[in-house]
mmCIF file of C-alpha atoms in Angstrom:
data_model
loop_
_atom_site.group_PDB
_atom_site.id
_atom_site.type_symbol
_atom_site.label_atom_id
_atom_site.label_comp_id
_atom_site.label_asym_id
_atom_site.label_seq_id
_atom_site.Cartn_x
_atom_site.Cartn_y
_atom_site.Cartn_z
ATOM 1 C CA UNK A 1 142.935 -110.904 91.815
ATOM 2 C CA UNK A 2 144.905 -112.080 94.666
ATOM 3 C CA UNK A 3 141.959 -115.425 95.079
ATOM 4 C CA UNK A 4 143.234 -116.234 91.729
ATOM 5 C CA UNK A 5 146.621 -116.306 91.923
ATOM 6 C CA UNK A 6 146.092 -118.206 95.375
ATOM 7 C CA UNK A 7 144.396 -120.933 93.326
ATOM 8 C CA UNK A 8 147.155 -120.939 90.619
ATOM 9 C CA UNK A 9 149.779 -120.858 93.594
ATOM 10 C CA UNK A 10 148.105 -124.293 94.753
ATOM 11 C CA UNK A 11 148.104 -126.150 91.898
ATOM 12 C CA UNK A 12 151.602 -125.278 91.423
ATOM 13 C CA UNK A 13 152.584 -126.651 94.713
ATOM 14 C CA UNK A 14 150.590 -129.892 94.794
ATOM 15 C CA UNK A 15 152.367 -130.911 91.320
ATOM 16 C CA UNK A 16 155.153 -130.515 93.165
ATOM 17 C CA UNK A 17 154.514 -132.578 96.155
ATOM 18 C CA UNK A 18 156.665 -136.065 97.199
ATOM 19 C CA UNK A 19 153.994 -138.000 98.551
ATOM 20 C CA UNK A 20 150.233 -138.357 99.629
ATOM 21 C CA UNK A 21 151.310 -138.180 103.614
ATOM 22 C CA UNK A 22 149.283 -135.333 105.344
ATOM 23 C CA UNK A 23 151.673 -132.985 106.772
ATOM 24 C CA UNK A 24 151.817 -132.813 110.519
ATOM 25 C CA UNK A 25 150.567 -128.778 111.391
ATOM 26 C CA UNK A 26 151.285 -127.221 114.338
ATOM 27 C CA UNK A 27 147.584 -125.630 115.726
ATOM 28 C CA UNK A 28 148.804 -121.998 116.836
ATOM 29 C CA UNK A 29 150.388 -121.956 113.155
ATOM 30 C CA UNK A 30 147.632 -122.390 111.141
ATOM 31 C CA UNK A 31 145.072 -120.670 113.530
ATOM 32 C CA UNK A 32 143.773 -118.231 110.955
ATOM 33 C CA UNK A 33 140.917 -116.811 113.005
ATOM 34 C CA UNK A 34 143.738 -115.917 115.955
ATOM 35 C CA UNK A 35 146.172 -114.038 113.445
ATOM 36 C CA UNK A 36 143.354 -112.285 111.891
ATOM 37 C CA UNK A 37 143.788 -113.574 108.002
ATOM 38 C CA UNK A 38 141.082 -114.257 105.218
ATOM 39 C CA UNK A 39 140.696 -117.314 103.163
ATOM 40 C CA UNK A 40 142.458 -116.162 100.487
ATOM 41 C CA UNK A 41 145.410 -115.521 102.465
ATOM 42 C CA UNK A 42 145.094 -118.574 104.769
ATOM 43 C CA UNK A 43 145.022 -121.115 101.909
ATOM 44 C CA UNK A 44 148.201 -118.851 100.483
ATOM 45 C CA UNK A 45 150.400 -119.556 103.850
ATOM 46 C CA UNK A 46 148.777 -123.369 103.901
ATOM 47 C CA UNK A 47 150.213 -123.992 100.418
ATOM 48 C CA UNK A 48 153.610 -122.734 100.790
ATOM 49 C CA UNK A 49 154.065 -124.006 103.928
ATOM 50 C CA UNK A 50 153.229 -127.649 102.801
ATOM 51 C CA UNK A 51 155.245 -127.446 99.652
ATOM 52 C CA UNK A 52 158.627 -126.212 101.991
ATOM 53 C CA UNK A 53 157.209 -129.130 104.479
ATOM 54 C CA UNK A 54 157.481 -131.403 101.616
ATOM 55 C CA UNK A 55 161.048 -129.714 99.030
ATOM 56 C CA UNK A 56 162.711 -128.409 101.708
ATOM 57 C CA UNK A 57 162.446 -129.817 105.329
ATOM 58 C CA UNK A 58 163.588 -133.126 104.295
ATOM 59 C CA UNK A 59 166.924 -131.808 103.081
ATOM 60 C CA UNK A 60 167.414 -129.030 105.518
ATOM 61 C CA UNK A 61 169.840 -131.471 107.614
ATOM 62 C CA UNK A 62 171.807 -131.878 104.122
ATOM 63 C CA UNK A 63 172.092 -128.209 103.078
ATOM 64 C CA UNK A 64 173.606 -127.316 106.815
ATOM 65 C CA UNK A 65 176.058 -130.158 106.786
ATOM 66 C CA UNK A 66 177.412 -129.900 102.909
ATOM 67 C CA UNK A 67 176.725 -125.686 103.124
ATOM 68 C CA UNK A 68 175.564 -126.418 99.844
ATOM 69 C CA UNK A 69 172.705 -123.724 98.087
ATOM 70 C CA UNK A 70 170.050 -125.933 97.154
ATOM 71 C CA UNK A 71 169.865 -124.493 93.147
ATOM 72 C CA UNK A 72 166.865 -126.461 92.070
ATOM 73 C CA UNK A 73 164.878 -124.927 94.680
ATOM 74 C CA UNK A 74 165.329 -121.529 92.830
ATOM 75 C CA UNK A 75 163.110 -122.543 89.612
ATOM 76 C CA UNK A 76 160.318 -124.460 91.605
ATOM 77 C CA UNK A 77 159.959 -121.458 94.034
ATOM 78 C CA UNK A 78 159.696 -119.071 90.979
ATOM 79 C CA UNK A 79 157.255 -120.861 89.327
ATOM 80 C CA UNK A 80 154.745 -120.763 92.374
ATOM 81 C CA UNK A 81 155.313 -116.697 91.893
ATOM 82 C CA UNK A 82 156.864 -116.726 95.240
ATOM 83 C CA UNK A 83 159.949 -115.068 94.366
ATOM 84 C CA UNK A 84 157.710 -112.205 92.626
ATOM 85 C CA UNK A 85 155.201 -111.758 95.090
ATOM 86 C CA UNK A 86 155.408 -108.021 95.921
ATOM 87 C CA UNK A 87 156.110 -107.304 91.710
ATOM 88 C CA UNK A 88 153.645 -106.495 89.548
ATOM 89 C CA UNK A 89 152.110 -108.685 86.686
ATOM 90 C CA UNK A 90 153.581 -107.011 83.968
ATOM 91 C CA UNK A 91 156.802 -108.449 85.398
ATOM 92 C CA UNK A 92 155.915 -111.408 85.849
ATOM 93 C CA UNK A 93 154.996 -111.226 89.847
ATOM 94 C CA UNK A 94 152.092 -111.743 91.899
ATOM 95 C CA UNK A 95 151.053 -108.229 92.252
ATOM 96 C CA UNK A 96 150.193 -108.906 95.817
ATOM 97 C CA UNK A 97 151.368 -106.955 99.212
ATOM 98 C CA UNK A 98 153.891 -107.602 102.013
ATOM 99 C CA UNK A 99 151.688 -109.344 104.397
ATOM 100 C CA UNK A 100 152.201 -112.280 101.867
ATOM 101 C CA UNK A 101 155.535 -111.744 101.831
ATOM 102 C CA UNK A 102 156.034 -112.298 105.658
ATOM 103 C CA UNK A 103 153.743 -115.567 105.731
ATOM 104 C CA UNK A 104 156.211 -116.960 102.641
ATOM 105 C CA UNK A 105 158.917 -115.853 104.541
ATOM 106 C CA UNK A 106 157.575 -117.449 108.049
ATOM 107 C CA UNK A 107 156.791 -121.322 106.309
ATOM 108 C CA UNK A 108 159.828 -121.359 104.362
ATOM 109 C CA UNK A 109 161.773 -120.365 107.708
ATOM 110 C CA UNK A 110 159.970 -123.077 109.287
ATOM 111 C CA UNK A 111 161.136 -125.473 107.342
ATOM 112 C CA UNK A 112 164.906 -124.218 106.775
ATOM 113 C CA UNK A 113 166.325 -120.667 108.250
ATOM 114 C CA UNK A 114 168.906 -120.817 105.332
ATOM 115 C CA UNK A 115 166.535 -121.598 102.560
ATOM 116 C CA UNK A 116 164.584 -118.810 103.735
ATOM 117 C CA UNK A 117 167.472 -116.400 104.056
ATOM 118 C CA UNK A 118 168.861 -116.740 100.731
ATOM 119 C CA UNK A 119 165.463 -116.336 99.635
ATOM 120 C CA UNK A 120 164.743 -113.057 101.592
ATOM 121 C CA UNK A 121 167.950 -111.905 100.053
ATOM 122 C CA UNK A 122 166.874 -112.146 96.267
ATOM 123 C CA UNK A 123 163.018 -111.682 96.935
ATOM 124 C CA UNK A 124 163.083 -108.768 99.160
ATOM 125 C CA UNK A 125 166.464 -106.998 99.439
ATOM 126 C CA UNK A 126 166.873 -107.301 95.397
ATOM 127 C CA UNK A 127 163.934 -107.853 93.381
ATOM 128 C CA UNK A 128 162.231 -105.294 95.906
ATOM 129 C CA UNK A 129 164.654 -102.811 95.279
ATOM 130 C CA UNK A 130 164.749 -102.540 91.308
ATOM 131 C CA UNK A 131 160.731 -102.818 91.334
ATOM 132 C CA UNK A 132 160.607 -99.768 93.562
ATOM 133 C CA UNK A 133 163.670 -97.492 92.127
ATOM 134 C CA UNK A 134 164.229 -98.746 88.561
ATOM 135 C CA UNK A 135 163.382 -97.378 85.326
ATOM 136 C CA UNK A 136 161.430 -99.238 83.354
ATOM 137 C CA UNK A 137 164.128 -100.316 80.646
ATOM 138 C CA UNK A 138 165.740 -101.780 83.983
ATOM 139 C CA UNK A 139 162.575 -103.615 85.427
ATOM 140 C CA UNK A 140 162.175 -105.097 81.652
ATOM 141 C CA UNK A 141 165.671 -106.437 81.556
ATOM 142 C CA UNK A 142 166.164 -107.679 85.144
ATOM 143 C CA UNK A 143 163.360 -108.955 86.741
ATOM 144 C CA UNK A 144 161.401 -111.232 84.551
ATOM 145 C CA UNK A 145 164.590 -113.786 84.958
ATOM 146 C CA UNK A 146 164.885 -112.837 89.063
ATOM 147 C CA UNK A 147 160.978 -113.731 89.311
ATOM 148 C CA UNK A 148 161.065 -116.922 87.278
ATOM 149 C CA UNK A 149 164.211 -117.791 89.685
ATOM 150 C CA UNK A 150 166.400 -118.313 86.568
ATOM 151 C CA UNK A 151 168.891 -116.065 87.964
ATOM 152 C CA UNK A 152 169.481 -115.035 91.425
ATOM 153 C CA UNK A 153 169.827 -111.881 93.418
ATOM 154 C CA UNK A 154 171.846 -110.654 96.002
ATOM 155 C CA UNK A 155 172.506 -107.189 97.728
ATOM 156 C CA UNK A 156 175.992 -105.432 98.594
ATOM 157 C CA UNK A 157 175.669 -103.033 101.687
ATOM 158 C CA UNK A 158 178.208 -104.148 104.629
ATOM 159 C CA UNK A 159 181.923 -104.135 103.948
ATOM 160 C CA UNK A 160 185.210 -105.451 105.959
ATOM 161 C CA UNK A 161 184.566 -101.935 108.303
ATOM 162 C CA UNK A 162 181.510 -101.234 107.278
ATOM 163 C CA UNK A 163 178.079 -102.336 108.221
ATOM 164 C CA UNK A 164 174.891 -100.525 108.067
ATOM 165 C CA UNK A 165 176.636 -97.536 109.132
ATOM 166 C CA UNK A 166 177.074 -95.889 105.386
ATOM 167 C CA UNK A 167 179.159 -93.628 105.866
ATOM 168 C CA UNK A 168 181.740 -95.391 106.895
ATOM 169 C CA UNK A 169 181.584 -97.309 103.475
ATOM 170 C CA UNK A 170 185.040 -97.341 101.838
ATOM 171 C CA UNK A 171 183.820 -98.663 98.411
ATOM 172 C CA UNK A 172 184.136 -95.825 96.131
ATOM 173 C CA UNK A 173 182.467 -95.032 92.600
ATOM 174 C CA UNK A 174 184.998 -92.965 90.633
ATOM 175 C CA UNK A 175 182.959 -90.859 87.782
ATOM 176 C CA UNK A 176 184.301 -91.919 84.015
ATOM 177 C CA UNK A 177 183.045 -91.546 80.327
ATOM 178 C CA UNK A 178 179.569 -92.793 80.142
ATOM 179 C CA UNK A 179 179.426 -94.519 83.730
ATOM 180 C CA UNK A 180 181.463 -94.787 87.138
ATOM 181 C CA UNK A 181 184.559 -97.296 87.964
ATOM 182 C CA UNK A 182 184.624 -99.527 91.073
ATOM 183 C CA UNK A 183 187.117 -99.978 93.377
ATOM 184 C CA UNK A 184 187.275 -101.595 96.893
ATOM 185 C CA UNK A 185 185.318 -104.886 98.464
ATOM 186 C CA UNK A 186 181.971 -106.279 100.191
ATOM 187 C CA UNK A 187 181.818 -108.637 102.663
ATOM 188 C CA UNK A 188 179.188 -110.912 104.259
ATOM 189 C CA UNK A 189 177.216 -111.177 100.858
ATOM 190 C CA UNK A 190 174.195 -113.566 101.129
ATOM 191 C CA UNK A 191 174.019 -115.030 97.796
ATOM 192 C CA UNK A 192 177.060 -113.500 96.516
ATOM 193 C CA UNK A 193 178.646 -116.840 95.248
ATOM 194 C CA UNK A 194 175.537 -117.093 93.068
ATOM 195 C CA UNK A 195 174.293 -114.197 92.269
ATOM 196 C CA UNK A 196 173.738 -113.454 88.655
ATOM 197 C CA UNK A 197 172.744 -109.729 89.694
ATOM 198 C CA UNK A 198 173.392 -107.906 92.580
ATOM 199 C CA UNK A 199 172.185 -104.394 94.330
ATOM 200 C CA UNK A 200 175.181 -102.863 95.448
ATOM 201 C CA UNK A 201 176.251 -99.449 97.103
ATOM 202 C CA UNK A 202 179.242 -96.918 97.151
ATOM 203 C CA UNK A 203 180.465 -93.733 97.794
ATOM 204 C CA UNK A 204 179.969 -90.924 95.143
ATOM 205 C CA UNK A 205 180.468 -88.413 97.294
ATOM 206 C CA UNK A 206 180.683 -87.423 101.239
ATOM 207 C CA UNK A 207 178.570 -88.620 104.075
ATOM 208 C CA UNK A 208 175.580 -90.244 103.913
ATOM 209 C CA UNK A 209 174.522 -88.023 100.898
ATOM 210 C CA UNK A 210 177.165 -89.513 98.940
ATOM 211 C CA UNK A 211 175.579 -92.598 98.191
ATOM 212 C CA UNK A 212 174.943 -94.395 94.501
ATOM 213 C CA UNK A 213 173.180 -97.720 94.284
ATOM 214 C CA UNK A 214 174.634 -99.687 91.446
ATOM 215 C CA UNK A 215 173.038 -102.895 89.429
ATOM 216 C CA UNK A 216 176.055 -104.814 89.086
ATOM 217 C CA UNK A 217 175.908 -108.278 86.462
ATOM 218 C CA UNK A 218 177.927 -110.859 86.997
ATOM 219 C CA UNK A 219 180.915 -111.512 84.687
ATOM 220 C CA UNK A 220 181.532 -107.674 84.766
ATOM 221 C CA UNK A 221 185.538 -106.847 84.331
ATOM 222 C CA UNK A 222 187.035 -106.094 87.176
ATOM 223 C CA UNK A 223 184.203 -107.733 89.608
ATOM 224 C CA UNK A 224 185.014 -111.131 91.067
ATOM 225 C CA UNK A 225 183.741 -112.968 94.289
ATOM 226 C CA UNK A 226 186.503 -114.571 96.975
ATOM 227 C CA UNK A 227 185.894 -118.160 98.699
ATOM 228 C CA UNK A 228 182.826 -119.007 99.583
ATOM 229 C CA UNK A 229 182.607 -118.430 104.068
ATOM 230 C CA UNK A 230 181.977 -121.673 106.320
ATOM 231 C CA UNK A 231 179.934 -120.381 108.967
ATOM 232 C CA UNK A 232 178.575 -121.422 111.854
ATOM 233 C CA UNK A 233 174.889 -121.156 111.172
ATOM 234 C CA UNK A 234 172.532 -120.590 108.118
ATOM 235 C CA UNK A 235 174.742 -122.954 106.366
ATOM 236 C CA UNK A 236 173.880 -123.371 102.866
ATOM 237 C CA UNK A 237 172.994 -119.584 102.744
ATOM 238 C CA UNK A 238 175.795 -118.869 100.544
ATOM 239 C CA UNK A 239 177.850 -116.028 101.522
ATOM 240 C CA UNK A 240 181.566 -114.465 100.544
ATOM 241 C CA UNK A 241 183.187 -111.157 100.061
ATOM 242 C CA UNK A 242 183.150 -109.429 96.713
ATOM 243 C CA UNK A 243 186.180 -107.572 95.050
ATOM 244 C CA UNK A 244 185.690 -104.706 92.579
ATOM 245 C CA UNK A 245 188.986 -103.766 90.751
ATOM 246 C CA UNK A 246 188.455 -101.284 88.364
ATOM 247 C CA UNK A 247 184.891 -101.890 87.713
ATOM 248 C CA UNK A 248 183.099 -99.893 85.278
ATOM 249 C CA UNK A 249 179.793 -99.426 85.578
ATOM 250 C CA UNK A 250 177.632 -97.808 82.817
ATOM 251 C CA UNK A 251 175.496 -94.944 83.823
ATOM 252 C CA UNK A 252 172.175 -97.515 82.724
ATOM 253 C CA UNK A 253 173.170 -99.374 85.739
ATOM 254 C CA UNK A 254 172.551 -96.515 88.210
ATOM 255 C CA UNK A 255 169.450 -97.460 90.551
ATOM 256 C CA UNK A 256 167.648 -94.054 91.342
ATOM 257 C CA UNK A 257 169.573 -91.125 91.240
ATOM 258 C CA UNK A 258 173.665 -90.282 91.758
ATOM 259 C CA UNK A 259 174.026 -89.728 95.511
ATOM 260 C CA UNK A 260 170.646 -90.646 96.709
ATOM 261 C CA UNK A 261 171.749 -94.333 97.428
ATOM 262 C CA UNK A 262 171.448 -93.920 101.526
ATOM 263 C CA UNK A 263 167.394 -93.117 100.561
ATOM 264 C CA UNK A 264 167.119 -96.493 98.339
ATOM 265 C CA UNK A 265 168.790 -98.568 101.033
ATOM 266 C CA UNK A 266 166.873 -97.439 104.330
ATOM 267 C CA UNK A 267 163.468 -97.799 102.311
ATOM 268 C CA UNK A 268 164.654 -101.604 101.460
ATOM 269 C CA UNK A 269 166.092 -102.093 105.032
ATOM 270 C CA UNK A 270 162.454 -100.982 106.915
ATOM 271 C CA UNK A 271 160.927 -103.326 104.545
ATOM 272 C CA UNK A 272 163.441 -106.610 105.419
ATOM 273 C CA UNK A 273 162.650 -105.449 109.188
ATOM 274 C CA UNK A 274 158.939 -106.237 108.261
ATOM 275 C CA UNK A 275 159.842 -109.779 106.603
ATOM 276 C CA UNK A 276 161.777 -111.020 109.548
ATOM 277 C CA UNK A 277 159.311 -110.162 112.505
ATOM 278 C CA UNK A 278 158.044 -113.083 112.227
ATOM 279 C CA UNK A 279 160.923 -114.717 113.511
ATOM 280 C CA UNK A 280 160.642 -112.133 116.433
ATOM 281 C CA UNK A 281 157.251 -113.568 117.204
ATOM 282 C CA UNK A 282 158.234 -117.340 117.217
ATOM 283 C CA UNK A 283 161.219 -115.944 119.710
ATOM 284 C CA UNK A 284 158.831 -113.914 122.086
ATOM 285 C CA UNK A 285 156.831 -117.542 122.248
ATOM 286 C CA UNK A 286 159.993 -119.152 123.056
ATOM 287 C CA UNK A 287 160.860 -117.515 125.792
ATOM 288 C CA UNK A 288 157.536 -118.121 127.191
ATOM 289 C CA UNK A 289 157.436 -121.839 126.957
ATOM 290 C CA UNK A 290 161.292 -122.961 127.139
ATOM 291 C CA UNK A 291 161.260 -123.668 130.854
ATOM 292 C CA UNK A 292 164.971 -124.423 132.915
ATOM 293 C CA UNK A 293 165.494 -124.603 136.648
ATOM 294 C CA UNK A 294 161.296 -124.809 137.080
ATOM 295 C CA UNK A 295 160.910 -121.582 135.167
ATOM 296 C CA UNK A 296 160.327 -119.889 131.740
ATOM 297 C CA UNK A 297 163.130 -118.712 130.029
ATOM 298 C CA UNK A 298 162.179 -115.551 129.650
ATOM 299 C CA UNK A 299 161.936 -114.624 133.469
ATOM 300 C CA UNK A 300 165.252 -114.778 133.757
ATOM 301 C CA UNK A 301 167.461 -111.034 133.534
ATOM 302 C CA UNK A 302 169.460 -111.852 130.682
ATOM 303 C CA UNK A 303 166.410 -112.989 128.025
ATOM 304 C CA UNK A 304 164.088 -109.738 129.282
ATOM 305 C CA UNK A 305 166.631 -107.573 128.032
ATOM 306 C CA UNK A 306 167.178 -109.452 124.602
ATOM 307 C CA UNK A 307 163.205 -109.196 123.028
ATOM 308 C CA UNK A 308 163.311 -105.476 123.539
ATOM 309 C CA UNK A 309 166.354 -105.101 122.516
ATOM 310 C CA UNK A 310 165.311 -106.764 119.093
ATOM 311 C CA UNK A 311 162.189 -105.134 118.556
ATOM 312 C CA UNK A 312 163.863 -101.784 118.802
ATOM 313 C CA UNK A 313 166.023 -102.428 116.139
ATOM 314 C CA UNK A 314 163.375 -103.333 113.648
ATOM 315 C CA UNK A 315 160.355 -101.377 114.728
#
């Protein structure tokens, strides 16, 4: 199945492409023998990482000095089925496995880390989560536009006090005729200026047992988005706080089950840990080659003590 799709993935891309110029590769990158992957799933990582060589690296410079989301990205990216790859046909996805996932997730990176963020963000922390814990009436409604990248995702976990640490969460779910009302705010929301649907959690109860994921649409009374942040890096990656004031929520838009939110976040969080070791890989080669003072890098106390540090806190 997957050969197929590979092909179809291909053709896609090379309508897309800007000119005839061979792409420059770098050898250790497209070594398939050394990282073990079949031809299927070489020619897969070959063809997205020429079409981000050729959409996206060009403009990377742009989107970091206008921190501007590149929206026409969103469509061209759906229609190669990369935004779908983990969903199943009937949805509209690839049907295919994670180990696709990470090699989108490593060329796109490659090409911009912001790109690839926002796209993590709506692939993997959103799409991921409402193909694994939504009912079917809410995998019908929601992700057939999220896959074609007609709309876009985001998630809603860390708050002003609040990071992964749940149960310090302040936003709180108040129980109400037919659903639950909102009230409190998000912060640090990749995608969150754009999103048209969002994956978002509050409290319901005590502790980390007191938990409810929510499938919040935008345009919902009483939900509303604040400036758009200037950060530092992964500009372009847009990001901002979200404010829920008196929210209601119908009970349709519960994702799993009332209080069993902490469950459907730690099962999307150990998959986004998968997604970004790649970028742990390209750091532990770093370190290895970036030489100062007649040395590598990584010799040195300070960077020996980073890597682990790291790998701990996504293995």
């Amino acid at each position: 199945m997957f050969a197929v799709r590979s092909r179809v993935l291909s053709s896609a891309l090379r309508s897309t492409r800007l000119s005839s110029t061979p792409v420059r590769r770098a050898s250790t990158f497209y070594n398939a023998a050394v990282a073990g992957l079949t031809d299927e799933e070489s020619e897969f990582r070959n063809a997205v990482h020429e079409f981000a060589q050729r959409e996206v690296a060009p403009r990377a410079a742009e989107i970091d000095k206008t921190n501007q989301s590149p929206m026409d990205l969103w469509e061209k990216l759906g229609s190669m089925g990369l935004h779908g790859i983990t969903v199943s046909e009937a949805y509209g996805g690839l049907g295919s496995g994670y180990l696709q996932h990470t090699l989108a997730m490593e060329a796109l990176s490659a090409a911009s880390g912001s790109v690839a963020l926002s796209y993590g963000a709506h692939s993997n922390l959103c799409i991921n989560q409402i193909h694994r814990h939504g009912t079917e009436e809410q995998k019908k409604k929601y992700l057939p536009p999220l896959v074609a990248g007609t709309k876009i995702g985001a998630l809603a976990m860390s708050e002003p006090g609040a990071g992964s640490d749940v149960v310090a969460m302040q936003l709180k779910a108040t129980p109400k005729d037919g659903g639950y009302v909102l009230n409190g705010n998000k912060f640090w929301i990749t995608n969150g200026p754009v999103a048209d649907t969002l994956v978002v959690y509050a409290k319901t109860g005590e502790g980390s047992k007191g938990i409810t994921t929510f499938i919040i649409e935008k345009g919902m009374t009483g939900f509303s988005t604040h400036q758009k942040l200037d950060k530092f890096g992964m500009r372009g990656s847009d990001t901002c706080e979200l404010v829920f004031e008196d929210c209601f929520v119908p009970n349709e838009n519960i994702l799993g089950k009332v209080n069993k939110g902490a469950g459907v976040l730690m099962s999307g969080l150990d998959l986004e840990r998968l997604v970004l070791s790649a970028a742990f890989d390209v750091a532990v080669d770093y370190v290895h080659e970036r030489k100062q003072f007649g040395q590598p890098v990584g010799t040195f106390q300070l960077m020996q003590g980073k890597p682990p540090f790291a790998k701990r806190q996504f293995s």
